[in-house]
Amino acid sequence: MKDRDFLWCALNLMLDDEEELGGLCPACRDKAVEERCVGCGAPLAAWEGSVNEGFDSARFERMKRGRQK
């Protein structure tokens, strides 16, 4: 397969996923896109280690806008 064939396949997989999500109600869609543990299925947002306590969101926002400090 050529690179363009892989790209075509990946794009169509993404479109298929969007189409499937489009057929769900908003509550089911939110649940379907929620990140979950691959082992037990628990929502990752509820896991205490899923949050990086050292992350500085204010600094991130400044850097995202192009400011260093």
mmCIF file with all atom_site columns, C-alpha atoms in Angstrom:
data_model
loop_
_atom_site.group_PDB
_atom_site.id
_atom_site.type_symbol
_atom_site.label_atom_id
_atom_site.label_alt_id
_atom_site.label_comp_id
_atom_site.label_asym_id
_atom_site.label_entity_id
_atom_site.label_seq_id
_atom_site.pdbx_PDB_ins_code
_atom_site.Cartn_x
_atom_site.Cartn_y
_atom_site.Cartn_z
_atom_site.occupancy
_atom_site.B_iso_or_equiv
_atom_site.pdbx_formal_charge
_atom_site.auth_seq_id
_atom_site.auth_comp_id
_atom_site.auth_asym_id
_atom_site.auth_atom_id
_atom_site.pdbx_PDB_model_num
ATOM 1  C CA . MET A 1 1  ? 0.000   0.000  0.000  1.00 0.00 ? 1  MET A CA 1
ATOM 2  C CA . LYS A 1 2  ? 1.104   3.516  -0.669 1.00 0.00 ? 2  LYS A CA 1
ATOM 3  C CA . ASP A 1 3  ? 1.022   6.381  1.837  1.00 0.00 ? 3  ASP A CA 1
ATOM 4  C CA . ARG A 1 4  ? -2.079  7.828  0.192  1.00 0.00 ? 4  ARG A CA 1
ATOM 5  C CA . ASP A 1 5  ? -3.879  4.484  0.643  1.00 0.00 ? 5  ASP A CA 1
ATOM 6  C CA . PHE A 1 6  ? -3.150  4.508  4.377  1.00 0.00 ? 6  PHE A CA 1
ATOM 7  C CA . LEU A 1 7  ? -4.367  8.103  4.596  1.00 0.00 ? 7  LEU A CA 1
ATOM 8  C CA . TRP A 1 8  ? -7.549  7.232  2.709  1.00 0.00 ? 8  TRP A CA 1
ATOM 9  C CA . CYS A 1 9  ? -8.229  4.292  5.062  1.00 0.00 ? 9  CYS A CA 1
ATOM 10 C CA . ALA A 1 10 ? -7.593  6.383  8.179  1.00 0.00 ? 10 ALA A CA 1
ATOM 11 C CA . LEU A 1 11 ? -9.845  9.178  6.951  1.00 0.00 ? 11 LEU A CA 1
ATOM 12 C CA . ASN A 1 12 ? -12.660 6.774  6.169  1.00 0.00 ? 12 ASN A CA 1
ATOM 13 C CA . LEU A 1 13 ? -12.354 5.136  9.600  1.00 0.00 ? 13 LEU A CA 1
ATOM 14 C CA . MET A 1 14 ? -12.679 8.562  11.208 1.00 0.00 ? 14 MET A CA 1
ATOM 15 C CA . LEU A 1 15 ? -15.716 9.378  9.078  1.00 0.00 ? 15 LEU A CA 1
ATOM 16 C CA . ASP A 1 16 ? -17.310 6.028  9.965  1.00 0.00 ? 16 ASP A CA 1
ATOM 17 C CA . ASP A 1 17 ? -16.831 6.783  13.669 1.00 0.00 ? 17 ASP A CA 1
ATOM 18 C CA . GLU A 1 18 ? -18.413 10.231 13.260 1.00 0.00 ? 18 GLU A CA 1
ATOM 19 C CA . GLU A 1 19 ? -21.350 8.699  11.426 1.00 0.00 ? 19 GLU A CA 1
ATOM 20 C CA . GLU A 1 20 ? -21.903 6.163  14.217 1.00 0.00 ? 20 GLU A CA 1
ATOM 21 C CA . LEU A 1 21 ? -21.734 8.889  16.873 1.00 0.00 ? 21 LEU A CA 1
ATOM 22 C CA . GLY A 1 22 ? -24.211 10.963 14.869 1.00 0.00 ? 22 GLY A CA 1
ATOM 23 C CA . GLY A 1 23 ? -26.865 8.297  15.446 1.00 0.00 ? 23 GLY A CA 1
ATOM 24 C CA . LEU A 1 24 ? -26.649 8.550  19.243 1.00 0.00 ? 24 LEU A CA 1
ATOM 25 C CA . CYS A 1 25 ? -28.510 10.846 21.610 1.00 0.00 ? 25 CYS A CA 1
ATOM 26 C CA . PRO A 1 26 ? -26.329 13.510 23.320 1.00 0.00 ? 26 PRO A CA 1
ATOM 27 C CA . ALA A 1 27 ? -26.062 11.538 26.589 1.00 0.00 ? 27 ALA A CA 1
ATOM 28 C CA . CYS A 1 28 ? -24.998 8.321  24.848 1.00 0.00 ? 28 CYS A CA 1
ATOM 29 C CA . ARG A 1 29 ? -22.605 10.254 22.586 1.00 0.00 ? 29 ARG A CA 1
ATOM 30 C CA . ASP A 1 30 ? -20.903 11.807 25.641 1.00 0.00 ? 30 ASP A CA 1
ATOM 31 C CA . LYS A 1 31 ? -20.565 8.381  27.224 1.00 0.00 ? 31 LYS A CA 1
ATOM 32 C CA . ALA A 1 32 ? -19.198 6.859  23.997 1.00 0.00 ? 32 ALA A CA 1
ATOM 33 C CA . VAL A 1 33 ? -16.417 9.435  23.619 1.00 0.00 ? 33 VAL A CA 1
ATOM 34 C CA . GLU A 1 34 ? -15.487 9.403  27.314 1.00 0.00 ? 34 GLU A CA 1
ATOM 35 C CA . GLU A 1 35 ? -12.018 7.984  27.935 1.00 0.00 ? 35 GLU A CA 1
ATOM 36 C CA . ARG A 1 36 ? -12.197 4.657  29.752 1.00 0.00 ? 36 ARG A CA 1
ATOM 37 C CA . CYS A 1 37 ? -9.784  2.139  31.229 1.00 0.00 ? 37 CYS A CA 1
ATOM 38 C CA . VAL A 1 38 ? -9.130  -0.660 28.735 1.00 0.00 ? 38 VAL A CA 1
ATOM 39 C CA . GLY A 1 39 ? -9.010  -3.219 31.552 1.00 0.00 ? 39 GLY A CA 1
ATOM 40 C CA . CYS A 1 40 ? -12.104 -2.558 33.659 1.00 0.00 ? 40 CYS A CA 1
ATOM 41 C CA . GLY A 1 41 ? -13.999 0.125  31.717 1.00 0.00 ? 41 GLY A CA 1
ATOM 42 C CA . ALA A 1 42 ? -13.963 2.704  34.533 1.00 0.00 ? 42 ALA A CA 1
ATOM 43 C CA . PRO A 1 43 ? -13.983 6.342  33.387 1.00 0.00 ? 43 PRO A CA 1
ATOM 44 C CA . LEU A 1 44 ? -10.417 7.686  33.426 1.00 0.00 ? 44 LEU A CA 1
ATOM 45 C CA . ALA A 1 45 ? -11.574 11.117 34.640 1.00 0.00 ? 45 ALA A CA 1
ATOM 46 C CA . ALA A 1 46 ? -12.684 9.488  37.903 1.00 0.00 ? 46 ALA A CA 1
ATOM 47 C CA . TRP A 1 47 ? -9.275  7.915  38.495 1.00 0.00 ? 47 TRP A CA 1
ATOM 48 C CA . GLU A 1 48 ? -7.263  9.913  41.019 1.00 0.00 ? 48 GLU A CA 1
ATOM 49 C CA . GLY A 1 49 ? -4.007  9.568  39.057 1.00 0.00 ? 49 GLY A CA 1
ATOM 50 C CA . SER A 1 50 ? -5.514  10.854 35.832 1.00 0.00 ? 50 SER A CA 1
ATOM 51 C CA . VAL A 1 51 ? -4.911  14.501 36.736 1.00 0.00 ? 51 VAL A CA 1
ATOM 52 C CA . ASN A 1 52 ? -1.441  15.985 36.535 1.00 0.00 ? 52 ASN A CA 1
ATOM 53 C CA . GLU A 1 53 ? -1.171  18.048 39.718 1.00 0.00 ? 53 GLU A CA 1
ATOM 54 C CA . GLY A 1 54 ? 1.981   19.760 38.434 1.00 0.00 ? 54 GLY A CA 1
ATOM 55 C CA . PHE A 1 55 ? 0.289   21.104 35.304 1.00 0.00 ? 55 PHE A CA 1
ATOM 56 C CA . ASP A 1 56 ? 0.134   24.900 35.231 1.00 0.00 ? 56 ASP A CA 1
ATOM 57 C CA . SER A 1 57 ? -2.910  25.720 33.100 1.00 0.00 ? 57 SER A CA 1
ATOM 58 C CA . ALA A 1 58 ? -2.323  29.498 33.285 1.00 0.00 ? 58 ALA A CA 1
ATOM 59 C CA . ARG A 1 59 ? 1.225   29.071 31.937 1.00 0.00 ? 59 ARG A CA 1
ATOM 60 C CA . PHE A 1 60 ? -0.067  26.710 29.263 1.00 0.00 ? 60 PHE A CA 1
ATOM 61 C CA . GLU A 1 61 ? -2.585  29.327 28.088 1.00 0.00 ? 61 GLU A CA 1
ATOM 62 C CA . ARG A 1 62 ? 0.121   32.026 27.995 1.00 0.00 ? 62 ARG A CA 1
ATOM 63 C CA . MET A 1 63 ? 2.446   29.793 25.986 1.00 0.00 ? 63 MET A CA 1
ATOM 64 C CA . LYS A 1 64 ? -0.371  28.808 23.654 1.00 0.00 ? 64 LYS A CA 1
ATOM 65 C CA . ARG A 1 65 ? -0.814  32.486 22.790 1.00 0.00 ? 65 ARG A CA 1
ATOM 66 C CA . GLY A 1 66 ? 2.905   32.823 22.109 1.00 0.00 ? 66 GLY A CA 1
ATOM 67 C CA . ARG A 1 67 ? 4.040   34.405 25.374 1.00 0.00 ? 67 ARG A CA 1
ATOM 68 C CA . GLN A 1 68 ? 6.864   32.701 27.210 1.00 0.00 ? 68 GLN A CA 1
ATOM 69 C CA . LYS A 1 69 ? 6.410   34.145 30.711 1.00 0.00 ? 69 LYS A CA 1
#
